[in-house]
PDB file of C-alpha atoms in Angstrom:
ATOM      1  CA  UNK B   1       7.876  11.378   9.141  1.00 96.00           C
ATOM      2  CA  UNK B   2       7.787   8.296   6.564  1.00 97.00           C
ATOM      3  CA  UNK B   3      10.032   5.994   6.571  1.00 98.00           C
ATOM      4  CA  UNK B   4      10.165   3.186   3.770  1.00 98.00           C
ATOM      5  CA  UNK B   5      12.834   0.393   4.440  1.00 98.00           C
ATOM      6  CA  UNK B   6      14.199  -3.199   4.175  1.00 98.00           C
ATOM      7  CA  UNK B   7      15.704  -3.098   7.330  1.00 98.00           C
ATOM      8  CA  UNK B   8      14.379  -3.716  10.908  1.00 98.00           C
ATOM      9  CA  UNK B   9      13.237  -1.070  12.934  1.00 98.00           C
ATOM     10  CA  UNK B  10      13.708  -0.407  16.911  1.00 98.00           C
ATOM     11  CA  UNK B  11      10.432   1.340  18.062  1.00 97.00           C
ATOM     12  CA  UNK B  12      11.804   2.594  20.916  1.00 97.00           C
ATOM     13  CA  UNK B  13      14.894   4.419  19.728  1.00 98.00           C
ATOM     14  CA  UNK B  14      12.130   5.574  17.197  1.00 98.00           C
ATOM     15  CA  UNK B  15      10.066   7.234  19.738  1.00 98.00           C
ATOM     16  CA  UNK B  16      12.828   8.459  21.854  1.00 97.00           C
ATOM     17  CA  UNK B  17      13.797  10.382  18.363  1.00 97.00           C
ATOM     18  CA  UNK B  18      10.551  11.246  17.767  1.00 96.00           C
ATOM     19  CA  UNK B  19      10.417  13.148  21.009  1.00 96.00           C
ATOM     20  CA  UNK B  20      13.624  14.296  21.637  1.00 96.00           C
ATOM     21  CA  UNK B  21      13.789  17.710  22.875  1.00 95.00           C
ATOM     22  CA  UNK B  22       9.598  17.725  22.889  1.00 95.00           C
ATOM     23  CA  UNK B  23       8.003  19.220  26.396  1.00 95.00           C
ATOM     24  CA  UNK B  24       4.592  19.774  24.347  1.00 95.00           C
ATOM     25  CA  UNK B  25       3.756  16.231  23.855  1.00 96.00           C
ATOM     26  CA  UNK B  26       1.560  14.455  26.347  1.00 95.00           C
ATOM     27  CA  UNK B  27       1.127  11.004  25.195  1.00 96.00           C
ATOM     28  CA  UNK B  28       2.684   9.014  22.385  1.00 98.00           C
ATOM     29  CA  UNK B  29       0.577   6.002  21.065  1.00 98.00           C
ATOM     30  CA  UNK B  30       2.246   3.222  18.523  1.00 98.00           C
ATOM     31  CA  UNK B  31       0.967   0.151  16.627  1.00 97.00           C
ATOM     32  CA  UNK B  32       3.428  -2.503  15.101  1.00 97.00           C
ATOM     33  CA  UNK B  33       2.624  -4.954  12.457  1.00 95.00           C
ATOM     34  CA  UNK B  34       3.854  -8.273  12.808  1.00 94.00           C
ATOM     35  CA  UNK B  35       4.145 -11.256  10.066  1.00 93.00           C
ATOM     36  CA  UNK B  36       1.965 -14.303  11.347  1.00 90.00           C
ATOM     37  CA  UNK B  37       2.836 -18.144  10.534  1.00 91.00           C
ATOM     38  CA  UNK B  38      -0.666 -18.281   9.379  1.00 87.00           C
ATOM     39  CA  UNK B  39      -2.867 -16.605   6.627  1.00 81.00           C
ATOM     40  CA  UNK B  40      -6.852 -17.307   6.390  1.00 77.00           C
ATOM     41  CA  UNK B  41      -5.847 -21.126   7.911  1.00 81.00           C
ATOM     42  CA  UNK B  42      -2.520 -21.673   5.620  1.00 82.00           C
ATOM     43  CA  UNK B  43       1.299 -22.033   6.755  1.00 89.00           C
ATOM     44  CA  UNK B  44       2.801 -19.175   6.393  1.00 90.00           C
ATOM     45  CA  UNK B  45       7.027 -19.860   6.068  1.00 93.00           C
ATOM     46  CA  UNK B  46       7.745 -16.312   4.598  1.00 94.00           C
ATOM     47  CA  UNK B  47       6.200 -13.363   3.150  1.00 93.00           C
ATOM     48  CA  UNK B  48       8.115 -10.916   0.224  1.00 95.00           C
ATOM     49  CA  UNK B  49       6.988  -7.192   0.504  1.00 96.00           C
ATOM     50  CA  UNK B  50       6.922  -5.649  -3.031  1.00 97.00           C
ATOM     51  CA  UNK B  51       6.146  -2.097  -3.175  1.00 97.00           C
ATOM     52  CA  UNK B  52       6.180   0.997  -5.680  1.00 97.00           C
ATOM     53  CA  UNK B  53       8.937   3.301  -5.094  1.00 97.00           C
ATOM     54  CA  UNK B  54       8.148   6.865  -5.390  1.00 97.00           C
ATOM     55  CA  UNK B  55       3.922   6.098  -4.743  1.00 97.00           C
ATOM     56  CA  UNK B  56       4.640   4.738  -1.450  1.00 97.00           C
ATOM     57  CA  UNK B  57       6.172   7.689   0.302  1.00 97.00           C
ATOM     58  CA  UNK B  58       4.230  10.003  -1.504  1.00 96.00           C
ATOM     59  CA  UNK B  59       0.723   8.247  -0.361  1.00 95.00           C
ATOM     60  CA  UNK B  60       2.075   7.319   3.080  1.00 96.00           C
ATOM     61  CA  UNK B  61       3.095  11.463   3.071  1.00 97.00           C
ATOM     62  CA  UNK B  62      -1.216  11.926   2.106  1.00 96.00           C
ATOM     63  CA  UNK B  63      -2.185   9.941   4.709  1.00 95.00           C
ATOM     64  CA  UNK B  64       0.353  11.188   7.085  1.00 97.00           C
ATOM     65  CA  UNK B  65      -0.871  14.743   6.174  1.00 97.00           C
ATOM     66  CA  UNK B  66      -4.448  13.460   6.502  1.00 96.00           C
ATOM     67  CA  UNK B  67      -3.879  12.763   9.805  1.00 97.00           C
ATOM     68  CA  UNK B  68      -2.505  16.035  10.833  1.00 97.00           C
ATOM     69  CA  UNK B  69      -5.310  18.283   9.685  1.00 97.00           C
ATOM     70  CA  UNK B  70      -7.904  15.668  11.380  1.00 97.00           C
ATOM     71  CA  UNK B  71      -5.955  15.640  15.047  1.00 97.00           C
ATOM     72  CA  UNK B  72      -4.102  18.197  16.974  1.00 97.00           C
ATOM     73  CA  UNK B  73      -0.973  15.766  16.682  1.00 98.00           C
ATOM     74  CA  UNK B  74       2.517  17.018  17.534  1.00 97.00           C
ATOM     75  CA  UNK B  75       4.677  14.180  15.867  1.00 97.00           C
ATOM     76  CA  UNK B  76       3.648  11.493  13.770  1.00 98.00           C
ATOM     77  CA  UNK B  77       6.088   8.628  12.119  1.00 98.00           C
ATOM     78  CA  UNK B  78       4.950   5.572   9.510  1.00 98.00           C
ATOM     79  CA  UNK B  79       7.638   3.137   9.339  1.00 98.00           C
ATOM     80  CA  UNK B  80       6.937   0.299   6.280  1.00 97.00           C
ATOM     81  CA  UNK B  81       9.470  -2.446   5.382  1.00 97.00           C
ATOM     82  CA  UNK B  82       9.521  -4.318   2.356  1.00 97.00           C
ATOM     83  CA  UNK B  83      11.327  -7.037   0.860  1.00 97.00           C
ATOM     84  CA  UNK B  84      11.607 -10.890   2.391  1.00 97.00           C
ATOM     85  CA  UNK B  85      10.182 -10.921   6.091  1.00 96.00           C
ATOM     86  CA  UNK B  86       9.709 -14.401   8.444  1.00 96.00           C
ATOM     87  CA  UNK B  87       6.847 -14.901  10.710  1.00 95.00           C
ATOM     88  CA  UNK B  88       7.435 -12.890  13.744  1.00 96.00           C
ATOM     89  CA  UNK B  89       9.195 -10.262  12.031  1.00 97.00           C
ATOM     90  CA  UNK B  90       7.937  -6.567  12.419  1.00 97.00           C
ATOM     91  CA  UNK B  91       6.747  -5.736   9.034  1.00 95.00           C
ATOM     92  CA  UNK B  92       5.137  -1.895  10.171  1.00 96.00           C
ATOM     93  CA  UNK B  93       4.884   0.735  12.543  1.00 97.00           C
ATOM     94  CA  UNK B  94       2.654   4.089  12.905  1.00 98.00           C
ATOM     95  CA  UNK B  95       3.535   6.256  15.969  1.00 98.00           C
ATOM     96  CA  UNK B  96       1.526   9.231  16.966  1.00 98.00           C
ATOM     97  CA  UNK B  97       2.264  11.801  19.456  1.00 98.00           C
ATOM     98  CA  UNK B  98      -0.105  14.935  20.862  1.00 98.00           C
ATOM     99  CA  UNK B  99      -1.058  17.204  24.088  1.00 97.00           C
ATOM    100  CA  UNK B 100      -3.570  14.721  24.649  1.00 92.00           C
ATOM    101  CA  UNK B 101      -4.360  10.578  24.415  1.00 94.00           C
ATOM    102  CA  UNK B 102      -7.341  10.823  22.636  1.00 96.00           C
ATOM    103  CA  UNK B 103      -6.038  12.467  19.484  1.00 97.00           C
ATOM    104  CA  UNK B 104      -3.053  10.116  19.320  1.00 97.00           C
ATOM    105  CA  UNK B 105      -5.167   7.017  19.975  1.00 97.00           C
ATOM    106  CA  UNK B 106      -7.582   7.853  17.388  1.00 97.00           C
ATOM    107  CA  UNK B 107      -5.179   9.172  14.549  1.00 97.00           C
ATOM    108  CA  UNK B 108      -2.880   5.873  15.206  1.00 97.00           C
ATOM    109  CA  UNK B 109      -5.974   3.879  14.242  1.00 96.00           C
ATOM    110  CA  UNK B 110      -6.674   6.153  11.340  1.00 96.00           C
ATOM    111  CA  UNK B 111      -3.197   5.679  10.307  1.00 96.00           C
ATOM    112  CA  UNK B 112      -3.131   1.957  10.512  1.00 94.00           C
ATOM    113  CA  UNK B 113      -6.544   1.820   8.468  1.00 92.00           C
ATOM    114  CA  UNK B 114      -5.739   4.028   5.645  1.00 91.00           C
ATOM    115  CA  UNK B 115      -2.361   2.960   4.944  1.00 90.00           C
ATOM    116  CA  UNK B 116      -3.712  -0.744   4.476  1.00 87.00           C
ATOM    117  CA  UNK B 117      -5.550   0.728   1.836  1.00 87.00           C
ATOM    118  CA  UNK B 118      -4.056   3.372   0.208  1.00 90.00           C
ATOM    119  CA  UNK B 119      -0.509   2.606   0.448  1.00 93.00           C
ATOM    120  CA  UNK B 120       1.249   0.456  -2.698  1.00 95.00           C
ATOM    121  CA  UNK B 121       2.199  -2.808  -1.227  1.00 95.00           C
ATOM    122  CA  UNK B 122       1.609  -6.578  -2.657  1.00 95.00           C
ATOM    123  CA  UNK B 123       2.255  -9.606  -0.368  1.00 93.00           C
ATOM    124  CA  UNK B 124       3.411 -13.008  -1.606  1.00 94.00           C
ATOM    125  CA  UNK B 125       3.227 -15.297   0.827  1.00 92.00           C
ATOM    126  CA  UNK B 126       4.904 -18.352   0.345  1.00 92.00           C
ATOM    127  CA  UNK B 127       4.484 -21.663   2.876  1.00 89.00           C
ATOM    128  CA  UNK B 128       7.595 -23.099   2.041  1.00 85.00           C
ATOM    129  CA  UNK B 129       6.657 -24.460  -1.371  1.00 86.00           C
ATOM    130  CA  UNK B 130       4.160 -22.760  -3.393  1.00 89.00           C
ATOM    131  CA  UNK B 131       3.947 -18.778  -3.597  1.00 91.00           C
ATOM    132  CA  UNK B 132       0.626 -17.249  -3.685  1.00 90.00           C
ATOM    133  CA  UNK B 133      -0.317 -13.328  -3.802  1.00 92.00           C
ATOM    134  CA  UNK B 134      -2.483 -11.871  -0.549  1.00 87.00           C
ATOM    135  CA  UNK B 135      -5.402 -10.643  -2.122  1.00 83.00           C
ATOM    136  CA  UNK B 136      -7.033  -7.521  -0.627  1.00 78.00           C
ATOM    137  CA  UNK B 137      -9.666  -7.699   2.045  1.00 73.00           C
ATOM    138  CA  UNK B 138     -13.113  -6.300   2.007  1.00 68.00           C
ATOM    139  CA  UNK B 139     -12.911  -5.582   5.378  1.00 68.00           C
ATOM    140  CA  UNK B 140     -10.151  -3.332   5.817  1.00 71.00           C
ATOM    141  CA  UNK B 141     -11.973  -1.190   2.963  1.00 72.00           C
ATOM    142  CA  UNK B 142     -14.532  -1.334   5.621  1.00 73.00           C
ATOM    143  CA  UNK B 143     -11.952  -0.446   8.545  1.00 75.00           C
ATOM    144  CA  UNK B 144     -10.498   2.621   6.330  1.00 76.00           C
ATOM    145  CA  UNK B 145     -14.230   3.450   5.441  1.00 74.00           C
ATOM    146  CA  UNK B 146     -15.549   4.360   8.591  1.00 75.00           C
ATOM    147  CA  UNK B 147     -13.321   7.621   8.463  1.00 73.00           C
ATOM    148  CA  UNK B 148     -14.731   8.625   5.914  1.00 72.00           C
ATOM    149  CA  UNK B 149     -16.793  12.115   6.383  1.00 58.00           C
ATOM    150  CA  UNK B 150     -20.360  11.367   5.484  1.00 46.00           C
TER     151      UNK B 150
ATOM    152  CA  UNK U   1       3.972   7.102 -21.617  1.00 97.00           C
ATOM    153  CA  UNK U   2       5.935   5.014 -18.984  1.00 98.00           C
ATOM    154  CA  UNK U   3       3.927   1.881 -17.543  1.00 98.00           C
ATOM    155  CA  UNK U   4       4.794  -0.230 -14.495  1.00 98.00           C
ATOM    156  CA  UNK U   5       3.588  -3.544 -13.588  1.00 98.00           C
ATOM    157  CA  UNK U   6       3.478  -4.896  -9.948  1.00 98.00           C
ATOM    158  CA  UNK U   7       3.072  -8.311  -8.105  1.00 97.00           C
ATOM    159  CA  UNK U   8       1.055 -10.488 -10.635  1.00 96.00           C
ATOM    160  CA  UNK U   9       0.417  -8.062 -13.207  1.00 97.00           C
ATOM    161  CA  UNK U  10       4.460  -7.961 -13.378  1.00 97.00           C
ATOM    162  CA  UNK U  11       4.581 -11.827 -13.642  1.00 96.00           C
ATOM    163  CA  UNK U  12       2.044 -11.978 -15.633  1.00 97.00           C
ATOM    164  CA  UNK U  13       3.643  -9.248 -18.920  1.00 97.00           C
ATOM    165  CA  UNK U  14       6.871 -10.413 -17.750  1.00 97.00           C
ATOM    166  CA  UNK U  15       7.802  -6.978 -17.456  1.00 97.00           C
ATOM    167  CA  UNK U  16       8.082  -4.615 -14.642  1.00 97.00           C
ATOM    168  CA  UNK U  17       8.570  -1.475 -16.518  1.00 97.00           C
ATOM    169  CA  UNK U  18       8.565   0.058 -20.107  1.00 97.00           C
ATOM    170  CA  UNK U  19       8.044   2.996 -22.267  1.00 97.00           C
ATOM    171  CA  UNK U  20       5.367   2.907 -24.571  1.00 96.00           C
ATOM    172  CA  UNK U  21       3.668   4.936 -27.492  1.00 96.00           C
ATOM    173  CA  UNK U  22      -0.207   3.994 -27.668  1.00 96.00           C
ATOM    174  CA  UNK U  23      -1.921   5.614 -30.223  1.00 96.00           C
ATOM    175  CA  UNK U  24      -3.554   8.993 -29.957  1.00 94.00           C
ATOM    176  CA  UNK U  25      -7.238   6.734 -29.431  1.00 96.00           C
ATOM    177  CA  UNK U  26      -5.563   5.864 -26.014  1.00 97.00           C
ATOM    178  CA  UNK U  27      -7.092   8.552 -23.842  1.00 97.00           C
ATOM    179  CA  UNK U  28      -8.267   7.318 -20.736  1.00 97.00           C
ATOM    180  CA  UNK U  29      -6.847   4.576 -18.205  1.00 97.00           C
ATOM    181  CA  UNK U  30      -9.647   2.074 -20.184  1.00 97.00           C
ATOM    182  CA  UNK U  31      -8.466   2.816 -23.292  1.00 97.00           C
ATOM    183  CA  UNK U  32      -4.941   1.650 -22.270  1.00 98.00           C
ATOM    184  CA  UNK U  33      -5.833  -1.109 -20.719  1.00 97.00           C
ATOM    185  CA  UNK U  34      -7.892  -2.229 -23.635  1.00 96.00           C
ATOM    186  CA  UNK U  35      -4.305  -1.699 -26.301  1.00 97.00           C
ATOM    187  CA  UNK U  36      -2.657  -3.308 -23.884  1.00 97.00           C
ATOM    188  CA  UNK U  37      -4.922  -6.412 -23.681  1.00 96.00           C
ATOM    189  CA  UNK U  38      -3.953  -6.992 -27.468  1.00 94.00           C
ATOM    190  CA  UNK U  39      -0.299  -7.108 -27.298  1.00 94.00           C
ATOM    191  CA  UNK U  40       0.167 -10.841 -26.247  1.00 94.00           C
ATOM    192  CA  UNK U  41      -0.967 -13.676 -24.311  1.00 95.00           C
ATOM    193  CA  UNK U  42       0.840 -12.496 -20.994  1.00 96.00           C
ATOM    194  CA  UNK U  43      -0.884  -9.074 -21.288  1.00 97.00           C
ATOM    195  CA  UNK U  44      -4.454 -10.520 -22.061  1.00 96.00           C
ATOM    196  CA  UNK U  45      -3.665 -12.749 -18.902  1.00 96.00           C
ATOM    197  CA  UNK U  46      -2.372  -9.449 -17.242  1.00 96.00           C
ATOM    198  CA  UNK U  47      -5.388  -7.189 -18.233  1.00 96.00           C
ATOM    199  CA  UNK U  48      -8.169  -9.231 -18.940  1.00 93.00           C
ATOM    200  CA  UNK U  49     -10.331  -8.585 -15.177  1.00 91.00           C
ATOM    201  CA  UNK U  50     -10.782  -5.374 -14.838  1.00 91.00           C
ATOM    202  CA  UNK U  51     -12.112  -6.076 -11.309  1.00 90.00           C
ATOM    203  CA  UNK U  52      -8.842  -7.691  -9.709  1.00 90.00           C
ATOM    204  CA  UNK U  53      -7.020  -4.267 -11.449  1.00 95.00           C
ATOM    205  CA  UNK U  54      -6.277  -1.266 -10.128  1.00 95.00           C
ATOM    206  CA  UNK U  55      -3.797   1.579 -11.646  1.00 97.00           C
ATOM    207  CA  UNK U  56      -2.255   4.736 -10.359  1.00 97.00           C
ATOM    208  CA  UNK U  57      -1.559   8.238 -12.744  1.00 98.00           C
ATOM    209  CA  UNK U  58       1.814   9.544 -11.921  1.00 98.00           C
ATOM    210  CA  UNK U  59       1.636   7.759  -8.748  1.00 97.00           C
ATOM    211  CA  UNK U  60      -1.609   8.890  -7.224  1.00 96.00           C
ATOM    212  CA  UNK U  61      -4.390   6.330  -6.967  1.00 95.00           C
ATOM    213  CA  UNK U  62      -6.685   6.351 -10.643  1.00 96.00           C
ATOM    214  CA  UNK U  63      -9.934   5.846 -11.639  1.00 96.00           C
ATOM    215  CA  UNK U  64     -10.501   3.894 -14.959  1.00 97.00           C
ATOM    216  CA  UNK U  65     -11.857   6.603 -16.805  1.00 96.00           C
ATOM    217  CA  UNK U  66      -9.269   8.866 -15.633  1.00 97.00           C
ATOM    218  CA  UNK U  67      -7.341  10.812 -18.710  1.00 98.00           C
ATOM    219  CA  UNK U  68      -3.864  10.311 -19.475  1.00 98.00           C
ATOM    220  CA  UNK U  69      -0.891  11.574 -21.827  1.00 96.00           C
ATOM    221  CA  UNK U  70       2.028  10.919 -23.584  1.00 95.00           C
ATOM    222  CA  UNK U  71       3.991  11.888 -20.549  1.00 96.00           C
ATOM    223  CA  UNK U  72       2.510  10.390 -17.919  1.00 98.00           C
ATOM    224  CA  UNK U  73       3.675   7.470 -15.705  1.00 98.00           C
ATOM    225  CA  UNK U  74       0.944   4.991 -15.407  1.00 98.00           C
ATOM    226  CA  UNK U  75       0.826   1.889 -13.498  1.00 98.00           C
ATOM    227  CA  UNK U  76      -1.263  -1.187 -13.107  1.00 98.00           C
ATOM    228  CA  UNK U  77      -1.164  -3.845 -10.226  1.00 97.00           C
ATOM    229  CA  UNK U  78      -3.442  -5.719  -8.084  1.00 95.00           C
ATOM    230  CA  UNK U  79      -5.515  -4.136  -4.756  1.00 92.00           C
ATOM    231  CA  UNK U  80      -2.850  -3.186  -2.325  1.00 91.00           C
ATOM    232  CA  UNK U  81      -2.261  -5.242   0.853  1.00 83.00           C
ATOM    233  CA  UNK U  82      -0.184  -2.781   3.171  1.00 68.00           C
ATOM    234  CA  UNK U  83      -0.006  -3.237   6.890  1.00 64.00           C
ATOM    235  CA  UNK U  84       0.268  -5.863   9.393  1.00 55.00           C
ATOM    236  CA  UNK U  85      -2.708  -7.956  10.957  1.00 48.00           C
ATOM    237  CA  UNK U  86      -6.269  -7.677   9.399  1.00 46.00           C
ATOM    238  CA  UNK U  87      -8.445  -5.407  11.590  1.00 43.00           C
ATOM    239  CA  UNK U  88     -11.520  -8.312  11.398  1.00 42.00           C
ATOM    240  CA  UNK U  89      -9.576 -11.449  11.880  1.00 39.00           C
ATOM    241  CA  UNK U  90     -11.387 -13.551   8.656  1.00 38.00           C
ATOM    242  CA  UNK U  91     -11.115 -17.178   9.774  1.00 36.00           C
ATOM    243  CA  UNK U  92     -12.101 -19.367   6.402  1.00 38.00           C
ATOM    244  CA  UNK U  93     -15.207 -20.471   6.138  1.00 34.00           C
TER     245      UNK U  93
END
């Protein structure tokens, strides 16, 4: 499941959705993003979350789909927010759920990795003053790399 | 051809959406970036480093020499930064 929103999200009353009902699942494993006060050693006071409407659920859907046909998973959820977040703030969530912990550990990573670098999302960061874009980082095309088959 | 412009590239044309009728030469992503390069300042700024652009063809990730149409929805904005903490924490040098 994708979910692509401004508002805040409660993990927990996530999960418990998630699994409602479920006697199949043996282990759910979930990551949250967080906004930090500081970026490559500079303030952060707030970060706007622009993203493309449409490509985001559709490549977060991809990667979700990815995920599935890689691990035996029984439930899988991507929450993304966008908009104006403060340090502190969640800012992203991947949840994964399966028989067994190693398939969930290893497709929440997968998640995490790919979605940093497939999914349509710009960062301004601004420290209070002066507003500056997040430019991309070599190494999470590194971190999203290592899945690759080769 | 509908074009969308995100984070800089937006600030940059000014613009964050519009239809547009390149010629018929316009057949690849390249080729539209190159017409657009040549209608103004703000879209020179926009388009002129190829190597801080990417663009997406009816919202799936696109290679520069990928085709496009008339009717296709084409977009052009910086590398994406999705996600929350780095996974190799980067400290400046």
């Amino acid at each position: 499941m994708i979910k692509v929103q401004e508002q805040d999200f409660n993990l927990a009353a996530e999960i418990a959705a998630l699994t409602r009902g479920r006697t199949d699942i043996g282990g759910v494993v979930s990551f949250i993003g967080l906004v930090r006060d500081v970026s490559d050693g500079a303030k952060v006071a707030a970060m706007t979350l622009e993203h493309y409407p449409g490509m985001t659920e559709k490549q977060l859907s991809a990667i979700e789909r990815d995920a599935g046909a890689r691990w035996p998973l029984s439930a899988s959820l991507i929450i993304h927010r966008y908009g104006r977040l403060l340090p502190g703030e969640q800012i992203m969530a991947v949840v994964t759920a399966s028989a067994h912990r190693q398939a969930a550990f290893e497709a929440a990573e997968f998640l995490v990795d790919w979605l940093k670098t497939k999914a349509p999302f710009w960062k301004l960061e601004s420290d209070g003053g002066a507003e500056s874009w997040v430019a991309a980082r070599d190494s999470d095309d590194e971190a999203a790399g290592r899945w690759e088959k080769g | 051809m509908k074009l969308l412009y995100f984070a800089w590239v937006r600030q940059r044309t000014g613009i964050a959406e519009e239809d547009a009728t390149p010629p018929d030469s316009v057949k690849t992503v390249l080729d539209l970036v190159e017409w657009l390069r040549g209608r103004g300042p703000g879209y020179a700024a926009a388009f002129g480093d190829l190597k801080a652009l990417r663009a997406a063809v009816n919202q799936e990730h696109a290679a520069f020499d990928a085709p496009i149409r008339q009717e296709d929805e084409v977009a052009f904005f910086p590398p994406v930064t999705g996600g929350g903490v780095a996974p190799v924490d980067r400290r400046p040098e």
